Amino acid sequence: MPASPEVTRLTDDRFASEALLAPGLVLVEFTATWCPPCRQLAPVLAGLARERAGALRVVALDVDEAPLTAARFKVLAAPTMILFRDGEPLGTLVGARSGRRLREDLDRMAA
């Protein structure tokens, strides 16, 4: 995923402290540099992070750089997104989607 000030890039070492131990909602995108749909999703996630700043934290984890975490959550495809609340997974989304659809899916999972 291209660098974005709105989306924090994580590693296996930082995943627990920055995603699982973070209070509130955290959207984790499991991504890869070789993944065209991930590149298409990057600006959507950056916009979502800006729009929902304070209510939702958006982080990205490259599956090639963080294979332990990807395996732990049984990520088999990129992009995969998992929404967490207070460290507990609420749901998983696989594949790129429009901003509108992503917002609808996240709102449904967080309700």
mmCIF file of N, CA and C in Angstrom:
data_model
loop_
_atom_site.group_PDB
_atom_site.id
_atom_site.type_symbol
_atom_site.label_atom_id
_atom_site.label_comp_id
_atom_site.label_asym_id
_atom_site.label_seq_id
_atom_site.Cartn_x
_atom_site.Cartn_y
_atom_site.Cartn_z
ATOM 1 N N MET A 1 0.850 -1.175 0.000
ATOM 2 C CA MET A 1 0.000 0.000 0.000
ATOM 3 C C MET A 1 0.889 1.228 0.000
ATOM 4 N N PRO A 2 0.620 2.207 -0.844
ATOM 5 C CA PRO A 2 1.420 3.416 -0.845
ATOM 6 C C PRO A 2 1.338 4.129 0.503
ATOM 7 N N ALA A 3 2.397 4.838 0.834
ATOM 8 C CA ALA A 3 2.435 5.560 2.104
ATOM 9 C C ALA A 3 1.337 6.608 2.127
ATOM 10 N N SER A 4 0.702 6.758 3.276
ATOM 11 C CA SER A 4 -0.352 7.740 3.471
ATOM 12 C C SER A 4 -0.275 8.217 4.905
ATOM 13 N N PRO A 5 -0.362 9.512 5.140
ATOM 14 C CA PRO A 5 -0.302 9.982 6.523
ATOM 15 C C PRO A 5 -1.516 9.553 7.343
ATOM 16 N N GLU A 6 -2.619 9.214 6.677
ATOM 17 C CA GLU A 6 -3.844 8.842 7.384
ATOM 18 C C GLU A 6 -3.868 7.379 7.803
ATOM 19 N N VAL A 7 -3.117 6.551 7.104
ATOM 20 C CA VAL A 7 -3.127 5.107 7.346
ATOM 21 C C VAL A 7 -1.764 4.696 7.898
ATOM 22 N N THR A 8 -1.781 4.131 9.093
ATOM 23 C CA THR A 8 -0.546 3.710 9.754
ATOM 24 C C THR A 8 -0.132 2.339 9.253
ATOM 25 N N ARG A 9 1.126 2.210 8.854
ATOM 26 C CA ARG A 9 1.663 0.906 8.430
ATOM 27 C C ARG A 9 2.201 0.184 9.663
ATOM 28 N N LEU A 10 1.825 -1.090 9.793
ATOM 29 C CA LEU A 10 2.238 -1.885 10.941
ATOM 30 C C LEU A 10 3.109 -3.054 10.513
ATOM 31 N N THR A 11 3.790 -3.618 11.482
ATOM 32 C CA THR A 11 4.596 -4.823 11.314
ATOM 33 C C THR A 11 4.069 -5.881 12.288
ATOM 34 N N ASP A 12 4.560 -7.098 12.164
ATOM 35 C CA ASP A 12 4.192 -8.132 13.134
ATOM 36 C C ASP A 12 4.468 -7.651 14.557
ATOM 37 N N ASP A 13 5.611 -7.016 14.774
ATOM 38 C CA ASP A 13 6.014 -6.582 16.113
ATOM 39 C C ASP A 13 5.090 -5.533 16.704
ATOM 40 N N ARG A 14 4.530 -4.677 15.869
ATOM 41 C CA ARG A 14 3.705 -3.570 16.364
ATOM 42 C C ARG A 14 2.207 -3.848 16.288
ATOM 43 N N PHE A 15 1.816 -4.972 15.703
ATOM 44 C CA PHE A 15 0.396 -5.219 15.476
ATOM 45 C C PHE A 15 -0.416 -5.252 16.774
ATOM 46 N N ALA A 16 0.018 -6.024 17.737
ATOM 47 C CA ALA A 16 -0.754 -6.150 18.982
ATOM 48 C C ALA A 16 -0.911 -4.809 19.685
ATOM 49 N N SER A 17 0.181 -4.078 19.837
ATOM 50 C CA SER A 17 0.105 -2.822 20.583
ATOM 51 C C SER A 17 -0.672 -1.742 19.839
ATOM 52 N N GLU A 18 -0.617 -1.740 18.524
ATOM 53 C CA GLU A 18 -1.242 -0.652 17.757
ATOM 54 C C GLU A 18 -2.628 -0.995 17.233
ATOM 55 N N ALA A 19 -2.974 -2.272 17.180
ATOM 56 C CA ALA A 19 -4.289 -2.649 16.657
ATOM 57 C C ALA A 19 -5.130 -3.366 17.710
ATOM 58 N N LEU A 20 -4.587 -4.417 18.305
ATOM 59 C CA LEU A 20 -5.378 -5.204 19.243
ATOM 60 C C LEU A 20 -5.559 -4.531 20.592
ATOM 61 N N LEU A 21 -4.577 -3.774 21.039
ATOM 62 C CA LEU A 21 -4.687 -3.110 22.336
ATOM 63 C C LEU A 21 -5.238 -1.687 22.226
ATOM 64 N N ALA A 22 -5.495 -1.231 21.016
ATOM 65 C CA ALA A 22 -6.028 0.121 20.816
ATOM 66 C C ALA A 22 -7.503 0.144 21.196
ATOM 67 N N PRO A 23 -7.935 1.175 21.881
ATOM 68 C CA PRO A 23 -9.355 1.275 22.219
ATOM 69 C C PRO A 23 -10.175 1.671 20.989
ATOM 70 N N GLY A 24 -11.431 1.247 20.979
ATOM 71 C CA GLY A 24 -12.338 1.656 19.914
ATOM 72 C C GLY A 24 -12.180 0.826 18.660
ATOM 73 N N LEU A 25 -12.621 1.417 17.543
ATOM 74 C CA LEU A 25 -12.627 0.728 16.257
ATOM 75 C C LEU A 25 -11.299 0.883 15.520
ATOM 76 N N VAL A 26 -10.790 -0.232 15.038
ATOM 77 C CA VAL A 26 -9.576 -0.246 14.227
ATOM 78 C C VAL A 26 -9.854 -1.109 13.003
ATOM 79 N N LEU A 27 -9.644 -0.532 11.823
ATOM 80 C CA LEU A 27 -9.770 -1.281 10.578
ATOM 81 C C LEU A 27 -8.367 -1.650 10.115
ATOM 82 N N VAL A 28 -8.112 -2.937 9.983
ATOM 83 C CA VAL A 28 -6.811 -3.430 9.536
ATOM 84 C C VAL A 28 -6.958 -3.916 8.104
ATOM 85 N N GLU A 29 -6.157 -3.336 7.212
ATOM 86 C CA GLU A 29 -6.113 -3.835 5.846
ATOM 87 C C GLU A 29 -4.865 -4.699 5.709
ATOM 88 N N PHE A 30 -5.055 -5.937 5.294
ATOM 89 C CA PHE A 30 -3.952 -6.819 4.957
ATOM 90 C C PHE A 30 -3.725 -6.625 3.460
ATOM 91 N N THR A 31 -2.576 -6.109 3.107
ATOM 92 C CA THR A 31 -2.302 -5.634 1.763
ATOM 93 C C THR A 31 -1.002 -6.234 1.248
ATOM 94 N N ALA A 32 -0.650 -5.899 0.007
ATOM 95 C CA ALA A 32 0.626 -6.326 -0.575
ATOM 96 C C ALA A 32 1.004 -5.352 -1.680
ATOM 97 N N THR A 33 2.283 -5.138 -1.855
ATOM 98 C CA THR A 33 2.741 -4.201 -2.889
ATOM 99 C C THR A 33 2.414 -4.700 -4.287
ATOM 100 N N TRP A 34 2.298 -6.006 -4.490
ATOM 101 C CA TRP A 34 2.038 -6.597 -5.797
ATOM 102 C C TRP A 34 0.550 -6.666 -6.124
ATOM 103 N N CYS A 35 -0.307 -6.145 -5.280
ATOM 104 C CA CYS A 35 -1.760 -6.315 -5.376
ATOM 105 C C CYS A 35 -2.442 -5.094 -5.994
ATOM 106 N N PRO A 36 -2.876 -5.158 -7.275
ATOM 107 C CA PRO A 36 -3.564 -4.013 -7.890
ATOM 108 C C PRO A 36 -4.831 -3.577 -7.156
ATOM 109 N N PRO A 37 -5.706 -4.493 -6.703
ATOM 110 C CA PRO A 37 -6.880 -4.026 -5.959
ATOM 111 C C PRO A 37 -6.512 -3.285 -4.665
ATOM 112 N N CYS A 38 -5.384 -3.661 -4.062
ATOM 113 C CA CYS A 38 -4.931 -2.967 -2.857
ATOM 114 C C CYS A 38 -4.565 -1.523 -3.188
ATOM 115 N N ARG A 39 -3.917 -1.325 -4.328
ATOM 116 C CA ARG A 39 -3.557 0.034 -4.746
ATOM 117 C C ARG A 39 -4.807 0.857 -5.032
ATOM 118 N N GLN A 40 -5.832 0.233 -5.603
ATOM 119 C CA GLN A 40 -7.092 0.934 -5.856
ATOM 120 C C GLN A 40 -7.787 1.303 -4.553
ATOM 121 N N LEU A 41 -7.651 0.477 -3.548
ATOM 122 C CA LEU A 41 -8.299 0.694 -2.268
ATOM 123 C C LEU A 41 -7.597 1.741 -1.417
ATOM 124 N N ALA A 42 -6.318 1.975 -1.652
ATOM 125 C CA ALA A 42 -5.529 2.888 -0.811
ATOM 126 C C ALA A 42 -6.159 4.273 -0.652
ATOM 127 N N PRO A 43 -6.563 4.965 -1.727
ATOM 128 C CA PRO A 43 -7.165 6.286 -1.524
ATOM 129 C C PRO A 43 -8.519 6.223 -0.828
ATOM 130 N N VAL A 44 -9.242 5.139 -1.003
ATOM 131 C CA VAL A 44 -10.526 4.963 -0.311
ATOM 132 C C VAL A 44 -10.283 4.875 1.190
ATOM 133 N N LEU A 45 -9.281 4.084 1.586
ATOM 134 C CA LEU A 45 -8.970 3.942 3.009
ATOM 135 C C LEU A 45 -8.431 5.243 3.602
ATOM 136 N N ALA A 46 -7.610 5.957 2.852
ATOM 137 C CA ALA A 46 -7.095 7.242 3.339
ATOM 138 C C ALA A 46 -8.251 8.224 3.555
ATOM 139 N N GLY A 47 -9.189 8.265 2.622
ATOM 140 C CA GLY A 47 -10.350 9.141 2.774
ATOM 141 C C GLY A 47 -11.208 8.747 3.958
ATOM 142 N N LEU A 48 -11.414 7.454 4.141
ATOM 143 C CA LEU A 48 -12.182 6.960 5.275
ATOM 144 C C LEU A 48 -11.505 7.338 6.592
ATOM 145 N N ALA A 49 -10.191 7.210 6.646
ATOM 146 C CA ALA A 49 -9.450 7.565 7.858
ATOM 147 C C ALA A 49 -9.609 9.050 8.172
ATOM 148 N N ARG A 50 -9.584 9.888 7.144
ATOM 149 C CA ARG A 50 -9.784 11.336 7.362
ATOM 150 C C ARG A 50 -11.201 11.626 7.843
ATOM 151 N N GLU A 51 -12.182 11.029 7.179
ATOM 152 C CA GLU A 51 -13.590 11.284 7.509
ATOM 153 C C GLU A 51 -13.960 10.827 8.908
ATOM 154 N N ARG A 52 -13.389 9.734 9.329
ATOM 155 C CA ARG A 52 -13.789 9.145 10.614
ATOM 156 C C ARG A 52 -12.688 9.247 11.669
ATOM 157 N N ALA A 53 -11.815 10.228 11.488
ATOM 158 C CA ALA A 53 -10.735 10.447 12.462
ATOM 159 C C ALA A 53 -11.349 10.621 13.850
ATOM 160 N N GLY A 54 -10.771 9.951 14.826
ATOM 161 C CA GLY A 54 -11.286 10.016 16.182
ATOM 162 C C GLY A 54 -12.280 8.907 16.487
ATOM 163 N N ALA A 55 -12.948 8.381 15.465
ATOM 164 C CA ALA A 55 -13.917 7.299 15.659
ATOM 165 C C ALA A 55 -13.404 5.966 15.117
ATOM 166 N N LEU A 56 -12.486 6.029 14.147
ATOM 167 C CA LEU A 56 -11.962 4.832 13.496
ATOM 168 C C LEU A 56 -10.504 5.049 13.164
ATOM 169 N N ARG A 57 -9.700 4.088 13.543
ATOM 170 C CA ARG A 57 -8.279 4.112 13.166
ATOM 171 C C ARG A 57 -8.090 3.119 12.026
ATOM 172 N N VAL A 58 -7.385 3.534 10.982
ATOM 173 C CA VAL A 58 -7.130 2.663 9.833
ATOM 174 C C VAL A 58 -5.639 2.358 9.785
ATOM 175 N N VAL A 59 -5.323 1.058 9.736
ATOM 176 C CA VAL A 59 -3.931 0.619 9.677
ATOM 177 C C VAL A 59 -3.781 -0.390 8.542
ATOM 178 N N ALA A 60 -2.557 -0.522 8.047
ATOM 179 C CA ALA A 60 -2.265 -1.460 6.967
ATOM 180 C C ALA A 60 -1.114 -2.362 7.367
ATOM 181 N N LEU A 61 -1.204 -3.588 6.938
ATOM 182 C CA LEU A 61 -0.191 -4.582 7.250
ATOM 183 C C LEU A 61 0.126 -5.325 5.962
ATOM 184 N N ASP A 62 1.366 -5.234 5.502
ATOM 185 C CA ASP A 62 1.778 -5.925 4.283
ATOM 186 C C ASP A 62 1.958 -7.407 4.603
ATOM 187 N N VAL A 63 1.236 -8.267 3.897
ATOM 188 C CA VAL A 63 1.269 -9.697 4.205
ATOM 189 C C VAL A 63 2.639 -10.323 3.979
ATOM 190 N N ASP A 64 3.429 -9.740 3.080
ATOM 191 C CA ASP A 64 4.775 -10.270 2.834
ATOM 192 C C ASP A 64 5.754 -9.837 3.919
ATOM 193 N N GLU A 65 5.512 -8.681 4.515
ATOM 194 C CA GLU A 65 6.386 -8.166 5.571
ATOM 195 C C GLU A 65 5.939 -8.613 6.960
ATOM 196 N N ALA A 66 4.705 -9.072 7.073
ATOM 197 C CA ALA A 66 4.152 -9.475 8.370
ATOM 198 C C ALA A 66 3.413 -10.811 8.235
ATOM 199 N N PRO A 67 4.131 -11.847 7.855
ATOM 200 C CA PRO A 67 3.463 -13.129 7.606
ATOM 201 C C PRO A 67 2.878 -13.777 8.859
ATOM 202 N N LEU A 68 3.427 -13.511 10.019
ATOM 203 C CA LEU A 68 2.912 -14.142 11.235
ATOM 204 C C LEU A 68 1.507 -13.663 11.556
ATOM 205 N N THR A 69 1.302 -12.359 11.443
ATOM 206 C CA THR A 69 -0.027 -11.808 11.733
ATOM 207 C C THR A 69 -1.029 -12.229 10.673
ATOM 208 N N ALA A 70 -0.616 -12.217 9.414
ATOM 209 C CA ALA A 70 -1.509 -12.666 8.340
ATOM 210 C C ALA A 70 -1.924 -14.112 8.567
ATOM 211 N N ALA A 71 -1.003 -14.958 8.951
ATOM 212 C CA ALA A 71 -1.325 -16.363 9.211
ATOM 213 C C ALA A 71 -2.225 -16.496 10.438
ATOM 214 N N ARG A 72 -1.962 -15.710 11.458
ATOM 215 C CA ARG A 72 -2.761 -15.765 12.688
ATOM 216 C C ARG A 72 -4.239 -15.506 12.402
ATOM 217 N N PHE A 73 -4.507 -14.580 11.489
ATOM 218 C CA PHE A 73 -5.887 -14.228 11.167
ATOM 219 C C PHE A 73 -6.382 -14.915 9.898
ATOM 220 N N LYS A 74 -5.640 -15.923 9.441
ATOM 221 C CA LYS A 74 -6.026 -16.758 8.302
ATOM 222 C C LYS A 74 -6.328 -15.940 7.044
ATOM 223 N N VAL A 75 -5.485 -14.944 6.805
ATOM 224 C CA VAL A 75 -5.631 -14.111 5.617
ATOM 225 C C VAL A 75 -5.082 -14.877 4.423
ATOM 226 N N LEU A 76 -5.946 -15.133 3.442
ATOM 227 C CA LEU A 76 -5.568 -15.905 2.267
ATOM 228 C C LEU A 76 -5.576 -15.068 0.990
ATOM 229 N N ALA A 77 -6.097 -13.855 1.051
ATOM 230 C CA ALA A 77 -6.201 -13.013 -0.140
ATOM 231 C C ALA A 77 -5.954 -11.558 0.254
ATOM 232 N N ALA A 78 -5.451 -10.805 -0.707
ATOM 233 C CA ALA A 78 -5.256 -9.371 -0.490
ATOM 234 C C ALA A 78 -6.086 -8.634 -1.536
ATOM 235 N N PRO A 79 -6.768 -7.594 -1.128
ATOM 236 C CA PRO A 79 -6.862 -7.064 0.230
ATOM 237 C C PRO A 79 -7.913 -7.802 1.061
ATOM 238 N N THR A 80 -7.578 -7.980 2.313
ATOM 239 C CA THR A 80 -8.521 -8.443 3.323
ATOM 240 C C THR A 80 -8.543 -7.385 4.405
ATOM 241 N N MET A 81 -9.736 -7.040 4.865
ATOM 242 C CA MET A 81 -9.877 -6.048 5.932
ATOM 243 C C MET A 81 -10.613 -6.683 7.096
ATOM 244 N N ILE A 82 -10.099 -6.466 8.286
ATOM 245 C CA ILE A 82 -10.760 -6.940 9.501
ATOM 246 C C ILE A 82 -11.028 -5.730 10.377
ATOM 247 N N LEU A 83 -12.277 -5.607 10.824
ATOM 248 C CA LEU A 83 -12.659 -4.530 11.726
ATOM 249 C C LEU A 83 -12.625 -5.053 13.147
ATOM 250 N N PHE A 84 -11.886 -4.370 14.005
ATOM 251 C CA PHE A 84 -11.766 -4.726 15.420
ATOM 252 C C PHE A 84 -12.410 -3.636 16.271
ATOM 253 N N ARG A 85 -13.012 -4.044 17.375
ATOM 254 C CA ARG A 85 -13.449 -3.097 18.410
ATOM 255 C C ARG A 85 -12.823 -3.564 19.710
ATOM 256 N N ASP A 86 -11.994 -2.711 20.282
ATOM 257 C CA ASP A 86 -11.317 -3.031 21.541
ATOM 258 C C ASP A 86 -10.602 -4.372 21.462
ATOM 259 N N GLY A 87 -9.970 -4.656 20.308
ATOM 260 C CA GLY A 87 -9.177 -5.857 20.128
ATOM 261 C C GLY A 87 -9.945 -7.087 19.693
ATOM 262 N N GLU A 88 -11.261 -6.993 19.615
ATOM 263 C CA GLU A 88 -12.083 -8.133 19.211
ATOM 264 C C GLU A 88 -12.526 -7.967 17.761
ATOM 265 N N PRO A 89 -12.329 -8.988 16.914
ATOM 266 C CA PRO A 89 -12.758 -8.870 15.521
ATOM 267 C C PRO A 89 -14.284 -8.841 15.408
ATOM 268 N N LEU A 90 -14.773 -7.874 14.629
ATOM 269 C CA LEU A 90 -16.217 -7.753 14.388
ATOM 270 C C LEU A 90 -16.626 -8.379 13.065
ATOM 271 N N GLY A 91 -15.707 -8.408 12.116
ATOM 272 C CA GLY A 91 -16.025 -8.962 10.815
ATOM 273 C C GLY A 91 -14.875 -8.808 9.855
ATOM 274 N N THR A 92 -14.965 -9.535 8.750
ATOM 275 C CA THR A 92 -13.913 -9.546 7.736
ATOM 276 C C THR A 92 -14.513 -9.220 6.380
ATOM 277 N N LEU A 93 -13.788 -8.422 5.619
ATOM 278 C CA LEU A 93 -14.155 -8.078 4.247
ATOM 279 C C LEU A 93 -12.997 -8.485 3.346
ATOM 280 N N VAL A 94 -13.294 -9.149 2.239
ATOM 281 C CA VAL A 94 -12.261 -9.568 1.306
ATOM 282 C C VAL A 94 -12.525 -8.902 -0.037
ATOM 283 N N GLY A 95 -11.492 -8.261 -0.580
ATOM 284 C CA GLY A 95 -11.600 -7.625 -1.884
ATOM 285 C C GLY A 95 -11.810 -6.128 -1.787
ATOM 286 N N ALA A 96 -11.422 -5.453 -2.865
ATOM 287 C CA ALA A 96 -11.596 -4.003 -2.933
ATOM 288 C C ALA A 96 -13.071 -3.688 -3.111
ATOM 289 N N ARG A 97 -13.444 -2.488 -2.709
ATOM 290 C CA ARG A 97 -14.813 -2.024 -2.859
ATOM 291 C C ARG A 97 -14.837 -0.518 -2.913
ATOM 292 N N SER A 98 -15.932 0.020 -3.359
ATOM 293 C CA SER A 98 -16.068 1.473 -3.429
ATOM 294 C C SER A 98 -16.129 2.047 -2.020
ATOM 295 N N GLY A 99 -15.885 3.333 -1.924
ATOM 296 C CA GLY A 99 -15.968 3.998 -0.630
ATOM 297 C C GLY A 99 -17.339 3.866 -0.005
ATOM 298 N N ARG A 100 -18.379 4.040 -0.815
ATOM 299 C CA ARG A 100 -19.750 3.945 -0.307
ATOM 300 C C ARG A 100 -20.028 2.551 0.240
ATOM 301 N N ARG A 101 -19.658 1.537 -0.512
ATOM 302 C CA ARG A 101 -19.908 0.166 -0.062
ATOM 303 C C ARG A 101 -19.085 -0.174 1.176
ATOM 304 N N LEU A 102 -17.842 0.287 1.222
ATOM 305 C CA LEU A 102 -17.008 0.037 2.399
ATOM 306 C C LEU A 102 -17.628 0.673 3.636
ATOM 307 N N ARG A 103 -18.088 1.914 3.518
ATOM 308 C CA ARG A 103 -18.725 2.581 4.654
ATOM 309 C C ARG A 103 -19.966 1.821 5.122
ATOM 310 N N GLU A 104 -20.779 1.361 4.164
ATOM 311 C CA GLU A 104 -21.978 0.596 4.514
ATOM 312 C C GLU A 104 -21.614 -0.697 5.225
ATOM 313 N N ASP A 105 -20.620 -1.406 4.697
ATOM 314 C CA ASP A 105 -20.191 -2.662 5.306
ATOM 315 C C ASP A 105 -19.654 -2.437 6.727
ATOM 316 N N LEU A 106 -18.850 -1.409 6.896
ATOM 317 C CA LEU A 106 -18.288 -1.120 8.224
ATOM 318 C C LEU A 106 -19.371 -0.707 9.204
ATOM 319 N N ASP A 107 -20.311 0.123 8.764
ATOM 320 C CA ASP A 107 -21.403 0.545 9.643
ATOM 321 C C ASP A 107 -22.231 -0.655 10.090
ATOM 322 N N ARG A 108 -22.479 -1.587 9.159
ATOM 323 C CA ARG A 108 -23.244 -2.796 9.487
ATOM 324 C C ARG A 108 -22.484 -3.644 10.515
ATOM 325 N N MET A 109 -21.184 -3.812 10.330
ATOM 326 C CA MET A 109 -20.394 -4.637 11.253
ATOM 327 C C MET A 109 -20.285 -3.993 12.633
ATOM 328 N N ALA A 110 -20.184 -2.665 12.683
ATOM 329 C CA ALA A 110 -19.963 -1.967 13.946
ATOM 330 C C ALA A 110 -21.257 -1.751 14.731
ATOM 331 N N ALA A 111 -22.402 -1.976 14.088
ATOM 332 C CA ALA A 111 -23.694 -1.726 14.756
ATOM 333 C C ALA A 111 -23.951 -2.699 15.895
#
